[in-house]
């Protein structure tokens, strides 16, 4: 798929899902208080047919949560990955620039294209990386605000020309544009 067509698809999907409503208990992952940063939670509804995991496979690969279809294979392709980290860089743009620089240093033939992300809950920015290895990666960085003490990203890899690319991107953009930050409150034990 050409870069222009892929970007048009991502923009269309982003706009389609930006207004989707969230209801119910859809907390995907949470983390403990860290210094001045309060305990956090990331909530989002899973696309139909996707399995949520925060506690078994995600922990095994060192991330906060994963969403995947079918059986867990351990392969990174076609898996949505949620990462959170303590705020270190001054702005969301700095996070995106640092990631872009690191990616392009690792892959001299790689290309990076900015994506507009319309998440109504927090500022987000995306990048589509097209690797020299014929693996494409879409990454969305979000900033839930200074008081949260964290930043987060969603990412997913897929083979260039993957027959399911359109459906994968639709599901990914649904998650990236609807994810929300919440302060986490430990449930009371009875």
PDB file of N, CA and C in Angstrom, residues 89-168:
ATOM      1  N   UNK A  89      10.735  14.011  29.429  1.00  0.00           N
ATOM      2  CA  UNK A  89      10.933  15.067  28.438  1.00  0.00           C
ATOM      3  C   UNK A  89       9.878  16.158  28.629  1.00  0.00           C
ATOM      4  N   UNK A  90      10.210  17.371  28.205  1.00  0.00           N
ATOM      5  CA  UNK A  90       9.363  18.539  28.477  1.00  0.00           C
ATOM      6  C   UNK A  90       7.997  18.480  27.806  1.00  0.00           C
ATOM      7  N   UNK A  91       7.938  17.994  26.561  1.00  0.00           N
ATOM      8  CA  UNK A  91       6.670  18.049  25.818  1.00  0.00           C
ATOM      9  C   UNK A  91       6.399  16.740  25.098  1.00  0.00           C
ATOM     10  N   UNK A  92       5.166  16.588  24.676  1.00  0.00           N
ATOM     11  CA  UNK A  92       4.779  15.440  23.857  1.00  0.00           C
ATOM     12  C   UNK A  92       5.564  15.457  22.548  1.00  0.00           C
ATOM     13  N   UNK A  93       5.749  16.627  21.963  1.00  0.00           N
ATOM     14  CA  UNK A  93       6.529  16.742  20.724  1.00  0.00           C
ATOM     15  C   UNK A  93       7.958  16.239  20.928  1.00  0.00           C
ATOM     16  N   UNK A  94       8.530  16.484  22.110  1.00  0.00           N
ATOM     17  CA  UNK A  94       9.871  15.975  22.411  1.00  0.00           C
ATOM     18  C   UNK A  94       9.895  14.449  22.442  1.00  0.00           C
ATOM     19  N   UNK A  95       8.846  13.846  22.991  1.00  0.00           N
ATOM     20  CA  UNK A  95       8.753  12.376  23.032  1.00  0.00           C
ATOM     21  C   UNK A  95       8.731  11.808  21.611  1.00  0.00           C
ATOM     22  N   UNK A  96       7.903  12.419  20.757  1.00  0.00           N
ATOM     23  CA  UNK A  96       7.787  11.955  19.373  1.00  0.00           C
ATOM     24  C   UNK A  96       9.121  12.135  18.649  1.00  0.00           C
ATOM     25  N   UNK A  97       9.756  13.291  18.825  1.00  0.00           N
ATOM     26  CA  UNK A  97      11.036  13.562  18.153  1.00  0.00           C
ATOM     27  C   UNK A  97      12.118  12.583  18.606  1.00  0.00           C
ATOM     28  N   UNK A  98      12.170  12.276  19.888  1.00  0.00           N
ATOM     29  CA  UNK A  98      13.171  11.340  20.400  1.00  0.00           C
ATOM     30  C   UNK A  98      12.951   9.939  19.828  1.00  0.00           C
ATOM     31  N   UNK A  99      11.696   9.520  19.749  1.00  0.00           N
ATOM     32  CA  UNK A  99      11.385   8.202  19.199  1.00  0.00           C
ATOM     33  C   UNK A  99      11.747   8.148  17.714  1.00  0.00           C
ATOM     34  N   UNK A 100      11.387   9.198  16.976  1.00  0.00           N
ATOM     35  CA  UNK A 100      11.689   9.264  15.538  1.00  0.00           C
ATOM     36  C   UNK A 100      13.203   9.171  15.315  1.00  0.00           C
ATOM     37  N   UNK A 101      13.967   9.943  16.086  1.00  0.00           N
ATOM     38  CA  UNK A 101      15.424   9.954  15.947  1.00  0.00           C
ATOM     39  C   UNK A 101      15.993   8.556  16.198  1.00  0.00           C
ATOM     40  N   UNK A 102      15.531   7.913  17.273  1.00  0.00           N
ATOM     41  CA  UNK A 102      16.019   6.580  17.609  1.00  0.00           C
ATOM     42  C   UNK A 102      15.668   5.573  16.511  1.00  0.00           C
ATOM     43  N   UNK A 103      14.453   5.626  16.000  1.00  0.00           N
ATOM     44  CA  UNK A 103      14.028   4.699  14.948  1.00  0.00           C
ATOM     45  C   UNK A 103      14.882   4.877  13.700  1.00  0.00           C
ATOM     46  N   UNK A 104      15.045   6.119  13.262  1.00  0.00           N
ATOM     47  CA  UNK A 104      15.780   6.371  12.027  1.00  0.00           C
ATOM     48  C   UNK A 104      17.281   6.099  12.186  1.00  0.00           C
ATOM     49  N   UNK A 105      17.810   6.167  13.387  1.00  0.00           N
ATOM     50  CA  UNK A 105      19.206   5.782  13.609  1.00  0.00           C
ATOM     51  C   UNK A 105      19.366   4.265  13.487  1.00  0.00           C
ATOM     52  N   UNK A 106      18.359   3.520  13.933  1.00  0.00           N
ATOM     53  CA  UNK A 106      18.408   2.051  13.839  1.00  0.00           C
ATOM     54  C   UNK A 106      18.165   1.560  12.421  1.00  0.00           C
ATOM     55  N   UNK A 107      17.399   2.301  11.642  1.00  0.00           N
ATOM     56  CA  UNK A 107      17.016   1.859  10.303  1.00  0.00           C
ATOM     57  C   UNK A 107      17.244   3.003   9.318  1.00  0.00           C
ATOM     58  N   UNK A 108      18.408   3.025   8.707  1.00  0.00           N
ATOM     59  CA  UNK A 108      18.782   4.107   7.781  1.00  0.00           C
ATOM     60  C   UNK A 108      17.855   4.179   6.571  1.00  0.00           C
ATOM     61  N   UNK A 109      17.209   3.062   6.206  1.00  0.00           N
ATOM     62  CA  UNK A 109      16.280   3.058   5.066  1.00  0.00           C
ATOM     63  C   UNK A 109      14.840   3.316   5.493  1.00  0.00           C
ATOM     64  N   UNK A 110      14.623   3.474   6.792  1.00  0.00           N
ATOM     65  CA  UNK A 110      13.275   3.688   7.302  1.00  0.00           C
ATOM     66  C   UNK A 110      12.734   5.069   6.960  1.00  0.00           C
ATOM     67  N   UNK A 111      11.417   5.168   6.973  1.00  0.00           N
ATOM     68  CA  UNK A 111      10.716   6.433   6.736  1.00  0.00           C
ATOM     69  C   UNK A 111       9.765   6.673   7.883  1.00  0.00           C
ATOM     70  N   UNK A 112       9.592   7.941   8.242  1.00  0.00           N
ATOM     71  CA  UNK A 112       8.681   8.306   9.330  1.00  0.00           C
ATOM     72  C   UNK A 112       7.721   9.373   8.831  1.00  0.00           C
ATOM     73  N   UNK A 113       6.447   9.156   9.061  1.00  0.00           N
ATOM     74  CA  UNK A 113       5.418  10.093   8.629  1.00  0.00           C
ATOM     75  C   UNK A 113       4.524  10.419   9.825  1.00  0.00           C
ATOM     76  N   UNK A 114       4.337  11.710  10.095  1.00  0.00           N
ATOM     77  CA  UNK A 114       3.481  12.137  11.207  1.00  0.00           C
ATOM     78  C   UNK A 114       2.023  11.806  10.933  1.00  0.00           C
ATOM     79  N   UNK A 115       1.305  11.479  11.998  1.00  0.00           N
ATOM     80  CA  UNK A 115      -0.128  11.201  11.925  1.00  0.00           C
ATOM     81  C   UNK A 115      -0.871  12.118  12.876  1.00  0.00           C
ATOM     82  N   UNK A 116      -1.998  12.612  12.448  1.00  0.00           N
ATOM     83  CA  UNK A 116      -2.856  13.408  13.325  1.00  0.00           C
ATOM     84  C   UNK A 116      -3.770  12.455  14.087  1.00  0.00           C
ATOM     85  N   UNK A 117      -3.804  12.609  15.402  1.00  0.00           N
ATOM     86  CA  UNK A 117      -4.613  11.739  16.251  1.00  0.00           C
ATOM     87  C   UNK A 117      -5.606  12.607  17.013  1.00  0.00           C
ATOM     88  N   UNK A 118      -6.883  12.294  16.877  1.00  0.00           N
ATOM     89  CA  UNK A 118      -7.931  13.081  17.521  1.00  0.00           C
ATOM     90  C   UNK A 118      -8.516  12.334  18.715  1.00  0.00           C
ATOM     91  N   UNK A 119      -7.747  12.238  19.788  1.00  0.00           N
ATOM     92  CA  UNK A 119      -8.236  11.634  21.019  1.00  0.00           C
ATOM     93  C   UNK A 119      -8.891  12.756  21.826  1.00  0.00           C
ATOM     94  N   UNK A 120     -10.197  12.664  22.115  1.00  0.00           N
ATOM     95  CA  UNK A 120     -10.870  13.746  22.843  1.00  0.00           C
ATOM     96  C   UNK A 120     -10.506  13.818  24.327  1.00  0.00           C
ATOM     97  N   UNK A 121      -9.782  12.830  24.843  1.00  0.00           N
ATOM     98  CA  UNK A 121      -9.483  12.764  26.270  1.00  0.00           C
ATOM     99  C   UNK A 121      -8.119  13.335  26.646  1.00  0.00           C
ATOM    100  N   UNK A 122      -7.201  13.402  25.674  1.00  0.00           N
ATOM    101  CA  UNK A 122      -5.852  13.900  25.957  1.00  0.00           C
ATOM    102  C   UNK A 122      -5.136  14.155  24.638  1.00  0.00           C
ATOM    103  N   UNK A 123      -4.139  15.045  24.650  1.00  0.00           N
ATOM    104  CA  UNK A 123      -3.373  15.281  23.425  1.00  0.00           C
ATOM    105  C   UNK A 123      -2.570  14.029  23.048  1.00  0.00           C
ATOM    106  N   UNK A 124      -2.596  13.702  21.779  1.00  0.00           N
ATOM    107  CA  UNK A 124      -1.852  12.558  21.260  1.00  0.00           C
ATOM    108  C   UNK A 124      -1.252  12.932  19.910  1.00  0.00           C
ATOM    109  N   UNK A 125      -0.157  12.279  19.560  1.00  0.00           N
ATOM    110  CA  UNK A 125       0.493  12.463  18.266  1.00  0.00           C
ATOM    111  C   UNK A 125       0.989  11.117  17.797  1.00  0.00           C
ATOM    112  N   UNK A 126       0.906  10.872  16.507  1.00  0.00           N
ATOM    113  CA  UNK A 126       1.293   9.566  15.992  1.00  0.00           C
ATOM    114  C   UNK A 126       2.353   9.648  14.916  1.00  0.00           C
ATOM    115  N   UNK A 127       3.000   8.510  14.702  1.00  0.00           N
ATOM    116  CA  UNK A 127       4.001   8.371  13.655  1.00  0.00           C
ATOM    117  C   UNK A 127       3.809   7.004  13.005  1.00  0.00           C
ATOM    118  N   UNK A 128       3.855   6.990  11.679  1.00  0.00           N
ATOM    119  CA  UNK A 128       3.891   5.743  10.927  1.00  0.00           C
ATOM    120  C   UNK A 128       5.327   5.558  10.477  1.00  0.00           C
ATOM    121  N   UNK A 129       5.930   4.457  10.893  1.00  0.00           N
ATOM    122  CA  UNK A 129       7.287   4.119  10.485  1.00  0.00           C
ATOM    123  C   UNK A 129       7.202   3.010   9.446  1.00  0.00           C
ATOM    124  N   UNK A 130       7.876   3.221   8.338  1.00  0.00           N
ATOM    125  CA  UNK A 130       7.964   2.185   7.319  1.00  0.00           C
ATOM    126  C   UNK A 130       9.410   1.740   7.272  1.00  0.00           C
ATOM    127  N   UNK A 131       9.647   0.517   7.740  1.00  0.00           N
ATOM    128  CA  UNK A 131      11.004   0.038   7.910  1.00  0.00           C
ATOM    129  C   UNK A 131      11.620  -0.540   6.657  1.00  0.00           C
ATOM    130  N   UNK A 132      12.931  -0.434   6.592  1.00  0.00           N
ATOM    131  CA  UNK A 132      13.681  -1.063   5.522  1.00  0.00           C
ATOM    132  C   UNK A 132      13.537  -2.575   5.572  1.00  0.00           C
ATOM    133  N   UNK A 133      13.128  -3.111   6.719  1.00  0.00           N
ATOM    134  CA  UNK A 133      12.925  -4.551   6.896  1.00  0.00           C
ATOM    135  C   UNK A 133      11.544  -5.001   6.430  1.00  0.00           C
ATOM    136  N   UNK A 134      10.777  -4.079   5.831  1.00  0.00           N
ATOM    137  CA  UNK A 134       9.424  -4.331   5.323  1.00  0.00           C
ATOM    138  C   UNK A 134       8.430  -4.607   6.456  1.00  0.00           C
ATOM    139  N   UNK A 135       8.769  -4.119   7.644  1.00  0.00           N
ATOM    140  CA  UNK A 135       7.849  -4.145   8.775  1.00  0.00           C
ATOM    141  C   UNK A 135       7.461  -2.701   9.054  1.00  0.00           C
ATOM    142  N   UNK A 136       6.173  -2.443   9.113  1.00  0.00           N
ATOM    143  CA  UNK A 136       5.671  -1.105   9.411  1.00  0.00           C
ATOM    144  C   UNK A 136       5.245  -1.057  10.874  1.00  0.00           C
ATOM    145  N   UNK A 137       5.433   0.097  11.475  1.00  0.00           N
ATOM    146  CA  UNK A 137       5.039   0.304  12.868  1.00  0.00           C
ATOM    147  C   UNK A 137       4.230   1.584  12.949  1.00  0.00           C
ATOM    148  N   UNK A 138       3.140   1.527  13.674  1.00  0.00           N
ATOM    149  CA  UNK A 138       2.385   2.729  13.961  1.00  0.00           C
ATOM    150  C   UNK A 138       2.475   2.936  15.472  1.00  0.00           C
ATOM    151  N   UNK A 139       2.826   4.170  15.861  1.00  0.00           N
ATOM    152  CA  UNK A 139       3.007   4.502  17.269  1.00  0.00           C
ATOM    153  C   UNK A 139       2.234   5.777  17.567  1.00  0.00           C
ATOM    154  N   UNK A 140       1.494   5.776  18.663  1.00  0.00           N
ATOM    155  CA  UNK A 140       0.760   6.949  19.111  1.00  0.00           C
ATOM    156  C   UNK A 140       1.209   7.267  20.530  1.00  0.00           C
ATOM    157  N   UNK A 141       1.692   8.497  20.727  1.00  0.00           N
ATOM    158  CA  UNK A 141       2.116   8.977  22.033  1.00  0.00           C
ATOM    159  C   UNK A 141       1.020   9.878  22.589  1.00  0.00           C
ATOM    160  N   UNK A 142       0.725   9.743  23.873  1.00  0.00           N
ATOM    161  CA  UNK A 142      -0.305  10.568  24.501  1.00  0.00           C
ATOM    162  C   UNK A 142       0.220  11.168  25.802  1.00  0.00           C
ATOM    163  N   UNK A 143      -0.314  12.345  26.128  1.00  0.00           N
ATOM    164  CA  UNK A 143       0.080  13.058  27.335  1.00  0.00           C
ATOM    165  C   UNK A 143      -1.165  13.356  28.165  1.00  0.00           C
ATOM    166  N   UNK A 144      -1.379  12.589  29.251  1.00  0.00           N
ATOM    167  CA  UNK A 144      -2.546  12.826  30.091  1.00  0.00           C
ATOM    168  C   UNK A 144      -2.436  14.047  30.986  1.00  0.00           C
ATOM    169  N   UNK A 145      -1.363  14.812  30.876  1.00  0.00           N
ATOM    170  CA  UNK A 145      -1.239  16.051  31.630  1.00  0.00           C
ATOM    171  C   UNK A 145      -0.177  15.979  32.718  1.00  0.00           C
ATOM    172  N   UNK A 146       0.321  17.149  33.081  1.00  0.00           N
ATOM    173  CA  UNK A 146       1.394  17.273  34.058  1.00  0.00           C
ATOM    174  C   UNK A 146       1.053  16.579  35.374  1.00  0.00           C
ATOM    175  N   UNK A 147      -0.176  16.727  35.837  1.00  0.00           N
ATOM    176  CA  UNK A 147      -0.565  16.159  37.134  1.00  0.00           C
ATOM    177  C   UNK A 147      -0.529  14.633  37.143  1.00  0.00           C
ATOM    178  N   UNK A 148      -0.628  14.002  35.977  1.00  0.00           N
ATOM    179  CA  UNK A 148      -0.607  12.540  35.923  1.00  0.00           C
ATOM    180  C   UNK A 148       0.774  11.984  36.237  1.00  0.00           C
ATOM    181  N   UNK A 149       1.819  12.731  35.880  1.00  0.00           N
ATOM    182  CA  UNK A 149       3.183  12.272  36.092  1.00  0.00           C
ATOM    183  C   UNK A 149       3.663  11.255  35.074  1.00  0.00           C
ATOM    184  N   UNK A 150       2.802  10.905  34.096  1.00  0.00           N
ATOM    185  CA  UNK A 150       3.174   9.881  33.108  1.00  0.00           C
ATOM    186  C   UNK A 150       2.920  10.359  31.683  1.00  0.00           C
ATOM    187  N   UNK A 151       3.478   9.624  30.767  1.00  0.00           N
ATOM    188  CA  UNK A 151       3.115   9.678  29.350  1.00  0.00           C
ATOM    189  C   UNK A 151       2.870   8.235  28.946  1.00  0.00           C
ATOM    190  N   UNK A 152       2.227   8.034  27.814  1.00  0.00           N
ATOM    191  CA  UNK A 152       1.937   6.677  27.369  1.00  0.00           C
ATOM    192  C   UNK A 152       2.023   6.586  25.865  1.00  0.00           C
ATOM    193  N   UNK A 153       2.158   5.372  25.393  1.00  0.00           N
ATOM    194  CA  UNK A 153       2.141   5.140  23.951  1.00  0.00           C
ATOM    195  C   UNK A 153       1.414   3.841  23.644  1.00  0.00           C
ATOM    196  N   UNK A 154       0.825   3.828  22.473  1.00  0.00           N
ATOM    197  CA  UNK A 154       0.251   2.634  21.865  1.00  0.00           C
ATOM    198  C   UNK A 154       1.109   2.344  20.641  1.00  0.00           C
ATOM    199  N   UNK A 155       1.398   1.094  20.379  1.00  0.00           N
ATOM    200  CA  UNK A 155       2.145   0.752  19.176  1.00  0.00           C
ATOM    201  C   UNK A 155       1.659  -0.579  18.629  1.00  0.00           C
ATOM    202  N   UNK A 156       1.894  -0.753  17.319  1.00  0.00           N
ATOM    203  CA  UNK A 156       1.579  -2.022  16.676  1.00  0.00           C
ATOM    204  C   UNK A 156       2.450  -2.143  15.434  1.00  0.00           C
ATOM    205  N   UNK A 157       2.943  -3.351  15.196  1.00  0.00           N
ATOM    206  CA  UNK A 157       3.745  -3.647  14.011  1.00  0.00           C
ATOM    207  C   UNK A 157       2.955  -4.570  13.090  1.00  0.00           C
ATOM    208  N   UNK A 158       3.188  -4.423  11.802  1.00  0.00           N
ATOM    209  CA  UNK A 158       2.576  -5.327  10.832  1.00  0.00           C
ATOM    210  C   UNK A 158       3.450  -5.361   9.589  1.00  0.00           C
ATOM    211  N   UNK A 159       3.393  -6.475   8.889  1.00  0.00           N
ATOM    212  CA  UNK A 159       4.186  -6.628   7.671  1.00  0.00           C
ATOM    213  C   UNK A 159       3.680  -5.663   6.609  1.00  0.00           C
ATOM    214  N   UNK A 160       4.611  -5.035   5.908  1.00  0.00           N
ATOM    215  CA  UNK A 160       4.253  -4.166   4.796  1.00  0.00           C
ATOM    216  C   UNK A 160       3.427  -4.978   3.808  1.00  0.00           C
ATOM    217  N   UNK A 161       2.261  -4.505   3.461  1.00  0.00           N
ATOM    218  CA  UNK A 161       1.393  -5.213   2.527  1.00  0.00           C
ATOM    219  C   UNK A 161       0.550  -6.302   3.166  1.00  0.00           C
ATOM    220  N   UNK A 162       0.490  -6.373   4.476  1.00  0.00           N
ATOM    221  CA  UNK A 162      -0.331  -7.350   5.192  1.00  0.00           C
ATOM    222  C   UNK A 162      -1.770  -7.239   4.677  1.00  0.00           C
ATOM    223  N   UNK A 163      -2.354  -8.348   4.314  1.00  0.00           N
ATOM    224  CA  UNK A 163      -3.716  -8.352   3.768  1.00  0.00           C
ATOM    225  C   UNK A 163      -4.733  -7.807   4.769  1.00  0.00           C
ATOM    226  N   UNK A 164      -4.447  -7.921   6.048  1.00  0.00           N
ATOM    227  CA  UNK A 164      -5.366  -7.450   7.090  1.00  0.00           C
ATOM    228  C   UNK A 164      -5.024  -6.043   7.566  1.00  0.00           C
ATOM    229  N   UNK A 165      -4.145  -5.341   6.852  1.00  0.00           N
ATOM    230  CA  UNK A 165      -3.658  -4.038   7.300  1.00  0.00           C
ATOM    231  C   UNK A 165      -4.788  -3.051   7.591  1.00  0.00           C
ATOM    232  N   UNK A 166      -5.762  -2.963   6.731  1.00  0.00           N
ATOM    233  CA  UNK A 166      -6.860  -2.001   6.928  1.00  0.00           C
ATOM    234  C   UNK A 166      -7.616  -2.298   8.225  1.00  0.00           C
ATOM    235  N   UNK A 167      -7.979  -3.556   8.441  1.00  0.00           N
ATOM    236  CA  UNK A 167      -8.710  -3.923   9.656  1.00  0.00           C
ATOM    237  C   UNK A 167      -7.847  -3.713  10.899  1.00  0.00           C
ATOM    238  N   UNK A 168      -6.553  -4.031  10.809  1.00  0.00           N
ATOM    239  CA  UNK A 168      -5.645  -3.828  11.940  1.00  0.00           C
ATOM    240  C   UNK A 168      -5.548  -2.355  12.297  1.00  0.00           C
TER     241      UNK A 168
END
